Short mmCIF file of C-alpha atoms in Angstrom, two decimals:
data_model
loop_
_atom_site.label_atom_id
_atom_site.label_comp_id
_atom_site.label_asym_id
_atom_site.label_seq_id
_atom_site.Cartn_x
_atom_site.Cartn_y
_atom_site.Cartn_z
CA UNK A 15 4.42 -22.88 15.67
CA UNK A 16 3.32 -21.87 12.13
CA UNK A 17 5.71 -19.74 10.11
CA UNK A 18 4.98 -16.07 9.52
CA UNK A 19 3.86 -16.67 5.94
CA UNK A 20 1.39 -19.29 7.13
CA UNK A 21 -0.07 -16.86 9.66
CA UNK A 22 0.00 -13.65 7.63
CA UNK A 23 0.27 -14.79 4.00
CA UNK A 24 2.99 -14.53 1.36
CA UNK A 25 3.18 -11.86 -1.32
CA UNK A 26 5.44 -10.37 -3.99
CA UNK A 27 5.79 -6.61 -4.40
CA UNK A 28 7.14 -5.29 -7.71
CA UNK A 29 8.20 -1.64 -7.82
CA UNK A 30 8.05 0.26 -11.10
CA UNK A 31 9.87 3.54 -10.44
CA UNK A 32 8.81 5.66 -13.41
CA UNK A 33 6.16 8.37 -13.75
CA UNK A 34 5.15 10.91 -16.38
CA UNK A 35 5.21 13.66 -13.74
CA UNK A 36 6.00 13.93 -10.03
CA UNK A 37 2.94 14.77 -7.92
CA UNK A 38 3.63 17.50 -5.34
CA UNK A 39 2.39 15.37 -2.42
CA UNK A 40 4.29 12.19 -3.38
CA UNK A 41 7.27 10.94 -1.37
CA UNK A 42 7.46 7.55 -3.11
CA UNK A 43 10.49 6.41 -5.06
CA UNK A 44 9.37 7.70 -8.45
CA UNK A 45 11.33 9.27 -11.29
CA UNK A 46 10.30 11.12 -14.43
CA UNK A 47 11.94 9.80 -17.60
CA UNK A 48 11.33 10.20 -21.31
CA UNK A 49 12.17 6.72 -22.58
CA UNK A 50 12.16 3.28 -20.95
CA UNK A 51 13.82 0.17 -22.37
CA UNK A 52 10.95 -2.19 -21.58
CA UNK A 53 12.82 -5.29 -22.76
CA UNK A 54 15.76 -4.58 -20.49
CA UNK A 55 13.55 -3.82 -17.49
CA UNK A 56 11.42 -6.90 -18.05
CA UNK A 57 14.52 -9.09 -18.06
CA UNK A 58 15.90 -7.48 -14.89
CA UNK A 59 12.64 -7.70 -12.93
CA UNK A 60 12.10 -11.31 -13.98
CA UNK A 61 15.70 -12.13 -12.99
CA UNK A 62 15.14 -10.70 -9.52
CA UNK A 63 11.91 -12.65 -9.10
CA UNK A 64 13.72 -15.88 -9.99
CA UNK A 65 16.53 -15.06 -7.54
CA UNK A 66 14.25 -14.46 -4.52
CA UNK A 67 12.01 -17.38 -5.49
CA UNK A 68 15.00 -19.73 -5.27
CA UNK A 69 15.61 -18.48 -1.70
CA UNK A 70 11.97 -18.73 -0.59
CA UNK A 71 10.80 -21.93 -2.24
CA UNK A 72 8.08 -23.97 -0.58
CA UNK A 73 5.76 -21.04 0.10
CA UNK A 74 2.39 -20.58 -1.57
CA UNK A 75 2.18 -17.18 -3.27
CA UNK A 76 -1.10 -15.47 -2.45
CA UNK A 77 -0.61 -12.08 -4.10
CA UNK A 78 1.46 -10.00 -6.50
CA UNK A 79 1.29 -6.21 -6.39
CA UNK A 80 2.71 -3.92 -9.06
CA UNK A 81 3.23 -0.54 -7.37
CA UNK A 82 5.15 2.60 -8.07
CA UNK A 83 5.65 5.04 -9.59
CA UNK A 84 3.11 4.41 -12.31
CA UNK A 85 2.95 0.70 -13.16
CA UNK A 86 0.43 1.38 -15.92
CA UNK A 87 3.38 2.75 -17.89
CA UNK A 88 4.66 -0.83 -18.07
CA UNK A 89 4.17 -2.69 -21.32
CA UNK A 90 1.82 -5.67 -20.87
CA UNK A 91 4.71 -7.88 -22.02
CA UNK A 92 6.83 -6.60 -19.11
CA UNK A 93 4.06 -7.44 -16.66
CA UNK A 94 3.67 -10.88 -18.24
CA UNK A 95 7.41 -11.59 -17.91
CA UNK A 96 7.29 -10.88 -14.18
CA UNK A 97 4.17 -12.96 -13.58
CA UNK A 98 5.59 -15.86 -15.60
CA UNK A 99 8.81 -15.77 -13.54
CA UNK A 100 6.76 -15.81 -10.33
CA UNK A 101 4.71 -18.75 -11.57
CA UNK A 102 7.88 -20.66 -12.35
CA UNK A 103 9.34 -19.93 -8.90
CA UNK A 104 6.43 -20.50 -6.52
CA UNK A 105 3.17 -22.38 -6.25
CA UNK A 106 0.34 -19.95 -6.93
CA UNK A 107 -2.56 -19.94 -4.50
CA UNK A 108 -5.89 -21.04 -5.94
CA UNK A 109 -7.27 -17.51 -5.65
CA UNK A 110 -4.07 -15.52 -6.16
CA UNK A 111 -4.64 -11.78 -6.33
CA UNK A 112 -2.56 -9.90 -8.90
CA UNK A 113 -2.98 -6.13 -8.61
CA UNK A 114 -1.62 -3.35 -10.79
CA UNK A 115 -1.77 0.33 -9.85
CA UNK A 116 -2.88 2.51 -12.74
CA UNK A 117 -3.34 6.15 -13.52
CA UNK A 118 -6.82 6.81 -14.95
CA UNK A 119 -5.67 8.24 -18.26
CA UNK A 120 -7.03 7.03 -21.57
CA UNK A 121 -3.58 6.06 -22.87
CA UNK A 122 -3.10 3.75 -19.90
CA UNK A 123 -6.66 2.43 -19.81
CA UNK A 124 -6.07 1.20 -23.37
CA UNK A 125 -3.58 -1.30 -21.92
CA UNK A 126 -6.05 -2.90 -19.50
CA UNK A 127 -6.94 -5.85 -21.73
CA UNK A 128 -3.25 -6.57 -22.25
CA UNK A 129 -2.68 -6.58 -18.48
CA UNK A 130 -5.60 -8.97 -18.03
CA UNK A 131 -4.14 -11.35 -20.62
CA UNK A 132 -0.81 -11.17 -18.75
CA UNK A 133 -2.56 -12.38 -15.57
CA UNK A 134 -3.56 -9.20 -13.70
CA UNK A 135 -6.97 -9.68 -12.08
CA UNK A 136 -7.31 -6.52 -9.99
CA UNK A 137 -6.63 -2.86 -10.75
CA UNK A 138 -6.21 0.03 -8.32
CA UNK A 139 -6.83 3.42 -9.93
CA UNK A 140 -5.19 6.58 -8.61
CA UNK A 141 -8.22 8.84 -9.09
CA UNK A 142 -7.37 11.02 -6.02
CA UNK A 143 -10.20 13.53 -6.56
CA UNK A 144 -13.51 13.89 -8.36
CA UNK A 145 -13.15 17.66 -8.50
CA UNK A 146 -11.36 19.31 -11.43
CA UNK A 147 -9.65 22.20 -9.57
CA UNK A 148 -8.35 19.84 -6.90
CA UNK A 149 -6.87 17.46 -9.48
CA UNK A 150 -4.87 20.38 -10.82
CA UNK A 151 -3.70 21.35 -7.32
CA UNK A 152 -2.63 17.74 -6.73
CA UNK A 153 -0.59 17.78 -9.94
CA UNK A 154 -2.60 15.03 -11.60
CA UNK A 155 -2.47 14.72 -15.39
CA UNK A 156 -5.99 13.32 -15.82
CA UNK A 157 -9.33 15.09 -15.53
CA UNK A 158 -12.56 13.87 -13.93
CA UNK A 159 -14.11 12.77 -17.24
CA UNK A 160 -11.01 10.75 -18.07
CA UNK A 161 -11.02 9.17 -14.60
CA UNK A 162 -14.65 8.10 -14.86
CA UNK A 163 -14.06 6.69 -18.36
CA UNK A 164 -11.02 4.72 -17.22
CA UNK A 165 -13.00 3.37 -14.29
CA UNK A 166 -15.77 2.20 -16.64
CA UNK A 167 -13.23 0.43 -18.86
CA UNK A 168 -11.60 -1.20 -15.83
CA UNK A 169 -14.97 -2.54 -14.66
CA UNK A 170 -15.51 -4.16 -18.05
CA UNK A 171 -12.09 -5.87 -17.99
CA UNK A 172 -11.56 -6.78 -14.31
CA UNK A 173 -13.85 -8.29 -11.71
CA UNK A 174 -12.07 -6.37 -8.95
CA UNK A 175 -11.46 -2.63 -9.22
CA UNK A 176 -10.40 -0.26 -6.46
CA UNK A 177 -9.64 3.44 -6.55
CA UNK A 178 -7.97 5.99 -4.30
CA UNK A 179 -9.17 9.38 -3.12
CA UNK A 180 -7.33 11.97 -1.07
CA UNK A 181 -9.33 14.15 1.31
CA UNK A 182 -8.57 16.98 3.75
CA UNK A 183 -7.32 18.86 0.71
CA UNK A 184 -6.75 22.59 0.37
CA UNK A 185 -9.99 24.52 0.72
CA UNK A 186 -12.10 21.39 1.15
CA UNK A 187 -15.16 21.62 3.40
CA UNK A 188 -16.95 18.86 5.29
CA UNK A 189 -20.02 19.29 3.08
CA UNK A 190 -17.84 19.18 -0.02
CA UNK A 191 -16.20 15.93 1.07
CA UNK A 192 -19.60 14.42 1.94
CA UNK A 193 -20.85 15.13 -1.57
CA UNK A 194 -17.69 13.83 -3.25
CA UNK A 195 -17.53 10.67 -1.14
CA UNK A 196 -21.18 9.99 -1.95
CA UNK A 197 -20.31 10.10 -5.66
CA UNK A 198 -17.36 7.77 -5.07
CA UNK A 199 -19.52 5.27 -3.21
CA UNK A 200 -22.01 5.30 -6.08
CA UNK A 201 -19.13 4.39 -8.44
CA UNK A 202 -17.31 1.90 -6.20
CA UNK A 203 -17.29 -1.81 -6.98
CA UNK A 204 -16.11 -3.30 -3.69
CA UNK A 205 -13.02 -1.41 -2.45
CA UNK A 206 -11.97 2.18 -1.76
CA UNK A 207 -8.73 3.59 -0.38
CA UNK A 208 -9.39 6.95 1.27
CA UNK A 209 -6.37 8.86 2.55
CA UNK A 210 -6.05 12.12 4.41
CA UNK A 211 -3.59 14.43 2.71
CA UNK A 212 -0.32 14.45 4.64
CA UNK A 213 2.54 16.82 3.97
CA UNK A 214 5.68 14.69 3.82
CA UNK A 215 9.29 15.93 3.96
CA UNK A 216 11.00 15.87 0.59
CA UNK A 217 7.87 16.70 -1.40
CA UNK A 218 6.98 19.89 -3.28
CA UNK A 219 4.06 20.40 -0.88
CA UNK A 220 6.49 20.26 2.05
CA UNK A 221 8.69 22.94 0.49
CA UNK A 222 5.65 25.15 -0.12
CA UNK A 223 4.42 24.56 3.42
CA UNK A 224 7.79 25.50 4.90
CA UNK A 225 7.75 28.69 2.84
CA UNK A 226 4.23 29.54 4.03
CA UNK A 227 2.79 29.10 0.53
CA UNK A 228 0.54 26.05 1.11
CA UNK A 229 -2.65 27.65 2.33
CA UNK A 230 -6.18 26.44 2.98
CA UNK A 231 -5.44 23.05 4.53
CA UNK A 232 -8.19 21.89 6.93
CA UNK A 233 -7.57 22.16 10.66
CA UNK A 234 -6.87 19.02 12.70
CA UNK A 235 -10.43 19.16 14.04
CA UNK A 236 -11.92 19.39 10.56
CA UNK A 237 -9.68 16.55 9.41
CA UNK A 238 -10.97 14.43 12.31
CA UNK A 239 -14.55 15.29 11.36
CA UNK A 240 -13.85 14.23 7.77
CA UNK A 241 -12.38 10.94 9.01
CA UNK A 242 -15.43 10.19 11.17
CA UNK A 243 -17.79 11.11 8.34
CA UNK A 244 -15.85 8.75 6.05
CA UNK A 245 -16.27 5.86 8.50
CA UNK A 246 -20.01 6.48 8.88
CA UNK A 247 -20.79 6.86 5.17
CA UNK A 248 -18.72 3.86 4.08
CA UNK A 249 -20.22 1.64 6.78
CA UNK A 250 -23.75 2.60 5.71
CA UNK A 251 -22.83 1.78 2.11
CA UNK A 252 -21.66 -1.73 3.09
CA UNK A 253 -17.96 -0.88 2.78
CA UNK A 254 -16.72 -0.57 6.36
CA UNK A 255 -13.09 0.17 7.21
CA UNK A 256 -11.03 -2.97 7.57
CA UNK A 257 -7.92 -0.80 7.94
CA UNK A 258 -7.47 2.85 8.88
CA UNK A 259 -7.66 4.12 5.28
CA UNK A 260 -9.15 1.16 3.41
CA UNK A 261 -12.78 0.17 2.99
CA UNK A 262 -14.23 -2.93 1.39
CA UNK A 263 -17.32 -5.01 0.89
CA UNK A 264 -17.50 -8.61 2.07
CA UNK A 265 -14.38 -10.61 1.13
CA UNK A 266 -13.10 -7.76 -1.05
CA UNK A 267 -10.16 -6.64 1.09
CA UNK A 268 -6.79 -6.16 -0.62
CA UNK A 269 -5.21 -9.54 0.09
CA UNK A 270 -1.77 -8.20 -0.71
CA UNK A 271 -1.95 -5.34 1.75
CA UNK A 272 -3.28 -7.72 4.39
CA UNK A 273 0.04 -9.58 4.09
CA UNK A 274 1.78 -6.42 5.36
CA UNK A 275 -0.73 -5.62 8.07
CA UNK A 276 -0.88 -9.23 9.31
CA UNK A 277 2.94 -9.34 9.21
CA UNK A 278 3.29 -12.24 6.84
CA UNK A 279 6.21 -12.74 4.44
CA UNK A 280 6.71 -10.54 1.43
CA UNK A 281 9.56 -10.13 -1.01
CA UNK A 282 10.19 -6.92 -2.90
CA UNK A 283 11.85 -6.46 -6.28
CA UNK A 284 12.54 -3.27 -8.18
CA UNK A 285 14.29 -0.03 -7.18
CA UNK A 286 13.83 0.82 -3.52
CA UNK A 287 11.59 -2.18 -2.81
CA UNK A 288 11.57 -3.55 0.75
CA UNK A 289 10.98 -7.13 1.86
CA UNK A 290 10.39 -9.05 5.09
CA UNK A 291 10.66 -12.83 5.05
CA UNK A 292 11.91 -15.75 7.08
CA UNK A 293 15.11 -17.38 5.89
CA UNK A 294 17.09 -20.07 7.73
CA UNK A 295 15.04 -19.47 10.93
CA UNK A 296 15.73 -15.74 10.86
CA UNK A 297 13.49 -12.81 10.00
CA UNK A 298 15.20 -10.94 7.18
CA UNK A 299 14.92 -7.40 5.89
CA UNK A 300 15.85 -6.63 2.30
CA UNK A 301 16.17 -3.19 0.74
CA UNK A 302 16.87 -2.76 -2.96
CA UNK A 303 19.04 -0.03 -4.45
CA UNK A 304 16.84 3.07 -4.70
CA UNK A 305 18.04 4.76 -7.90
CA UNK A 306 16.77 2.99 -11.03
CA UNK A 307 20.09 3.09 -12.88
CA UNK A 308 22.03 1.78 -9.90
CA UNK A 309 19.51 -1.02 -9.34
CA UNK A 310 19.49 -2.05 -13.00
CA UNK A 311 23.28 -2.19 -13.17
CA UNK A 312 23.44 -4.26 -9.95
CA UNK A 313 20.94 -6.79 -11.28
CA UNK A 314 22.70 -7.16 -14.60
CA UNK A 315 26.28 -7.20 -13.29
CA UNK A 316 26.08 -8.55 -9.72
CA UNK A 317 22.88 -10.59 -10.21
CA UNK A 318 21.20 -8.97 -7.19
CA UNK A 319 19.38 -5.67 -6.75
CA UNK A 320 19.70 -5.72 -2.95
CA UNK A 321 21.63 -2.92 -1.29
CA UNK A 322 20.91 -4.27 2.18
CA UNK A 323 20.12 -7.70 3.64
CA UNK A 324 20.02 -7.98 7.44
CA UNK A 325 18.23 -9.87 10.20
CA UNK A 326 15.42 -8.31 12.28
CA UNK A 327 15.55 -9.08 16.00
CA UNK A 328 12.51 -10.07 18.05
CA UNK A 329 12.00 -6.64 19.56
CA UNK A 330 11.95 -4.93 16.16
CA UNK A 331 9.66 -7.63 14.78
CA UNK A 332 7.21 -6.98 17.60
CA UNK A 333 7.30 -3.22 16.97
CA UNK A 334 6.68 -3.73 13.26
CA UNK A 335 3.83 -6.15 13.89
CA UNK A 336 2.30 -3.73 16.41
CA UNK A 337 2.49 -0.79 14.00
CA UNK A 338 0.97 -2.85 11.19
CA UNK A 339 -1.60 -4.89 13.09
CA UNK A 340 -3.23 -2.09 15.06
CA UNK A 341 -4.19 -0.43 11.76
CA UNK A 342 -6.61 -3.30 11.15
CA UNK A 343 -10.14 -3.40 12.51
CA UNK A 344 -9.42 -7.04 13.46
CA UNK A 345 -6.33 -5.96 15.43
CA UNK A 346 -3.47 -8.34 16.09
CA UNK A 347 -2.79 -11.63 17.84
CA UNK A 348 -1.45 -10.68 21.28
CA UNK A 349 0.14 -14.08 21.95
CA UNK A 350 1.98 -13.94 18.61
CA UNK A 351 3.20 -10.43 19.43
CA UNK A 352 4.54 -11.52 22.81
CA UNK A 353 6.28 -14.52 21.26
CA UNK A 354 8.32 -11.97 19.32
CA UNK A 355 8.99 -9.82 22.39
CA UNK A 356 7.37 -9.23 25.78
CA UNK A 357 8.87 -5.73 25.95
CA UNK A 358 6.30 -4.37 23.51
CA UNK A 359 2.68 -3.77 24.58
CA UNK A 360 3.16 -4.88 28.18
CA UNK A 361 0.09 -5.80 30.18
CA UNK A 362 0.39 -2.57 32.18
CA UNK A 363 0.64 -0.45 29.03
CA UNK A 364 -2.41 -2.20 27.59
CA UNK A 365 -4.40 -1.76 30.81
CA UNK A 366 -3.64 1.96 30.94
CA UNK A 367 -4.91 2.42 27.39
CA UNK A 368 -7.96 0.26 28.08
CA UNK A 369 -8.89 2.57 30.94
CA UNK A 370 -8.66 5.48 28.50
CA UNK A 371 -10.97 3.54 26.10
CA UNK A 372 -8.31 3.56 23.40
CA UNK A 373 -7.67 -0.21 23.30
CA UNK A 374 -9.63 -3.37 23.93
CA UNK A 375 -8.69 -7.04 24.16
CA UNK A 376 -11.04 -9.82 23.14
CA UNK A 377 -10.54 -13.40 21.99
CA UNK A 378 -6.80 -12.93 22.44
CA UNK A 379 -6.64 -9.99 20.02
CA UNK A 380 -5.47 -6.46 20.72
CA UNK A 381 -7.68 -3.93 18.93
CA UNK A 382 -7.76 -0.14 18.77
CA UNK A 383 -11.18 1.30 19.57
CA UNK A 384 -12.76 3.84 17.19
CA UNK A 385 -11.53 6.53 19.59
CA UNK A 386 -8.07 4.96 19.62
CA UNK A 387 -7.86 4.88 15.82
CA UNK A 388 -8.27 8.65 15.76
CA UNK A 389 -5.02 8.96 17.72
CA UNK A 390 -3.41 5.73 16.58
CA UNK A 391 0.13 7.07 16.38
CA UNK A 392 -0.05 8.13 20.04
CA UNK A 393 -1.53 4.76 21.03
CA UNK A 394 1.31 2.89 19.31
CA UNK A 395 3.91 5.16 20.88
CA UNK A 396 2.45 4.39 24.33
CA UNK A 397 2.94 0.66 23.69
CA UNK A 398 6.61 0.86 22.77
CA UNK A 399 9.45 0.03 25.21
#
């Protein structure tokens, strides 16, 4: 039987934990700092890449993803050091995808050519909104003009450019989202990430919501209408959903994110980064120290940034694969799922959901129907032991 990385791909995730400001909706591991010792961080990240590469040799690396935080605050030399360490440690795939998340501010767009020289070949811009008042509500530091200018620069430097938008925002109407999404589709190269605003515990928006101060959020019904409109407009524009929140033209899917959703192998370096990979015939989970200072000290003094390293049993593997794979329009391989565990997505559970027109099975793949994707969390819950 092929290994997980051969079935789902192999990728490297690099977490850069620093931001200029904390967005009120963000629950990621990000920290606002004034000064960053780029040389020290470059050495630590490269050291971690070399460490995990020594453990996972023999795999072909298909993608590198610099996430955060705000990776476009990294010096190009820092990015280059990480990519060089990865190249030394693994065989690069012929069409390796190297993505860097960037804020669309002019100061960061000025670094794009340096990132390209370092080896980055795809940029994902955190535009989030094409409406000035909403950018302010979302706590973004850029304006619409700056976002459009950064996007134009990115298109000149990189063949592949994606950007994110958040919808179901405060005060947003269906007609307003239709107009804004139309503008985004006119801009888009080949990939869009379109997320409904969710209010996560631990964020400023959550605190405001709990205090009754976050008003004007769309109802669940309006949010569902926005989701359906998004699917229809993107499909007509030749960018159908290949995942619940991600849309792409032909062969333009995020290859790195597909590693997660297809449950391949990925290693994570940087504060708070998570990994899943096979080691000595076991599926391993790794979790790095979350706080930047603690992680940096561990790497420099103990030579490992991992706080946790443990094995994942078959049942948990199946649950993770189910939760990831059903997000994809292609679904998941049912036989592979049941090789991990037959307690997850039993034939009776599947049949019940088929009768409700929430799931379908074809060519050995388990797929959520369009109706099922609207209530995907409930569908997944119904398939658990």
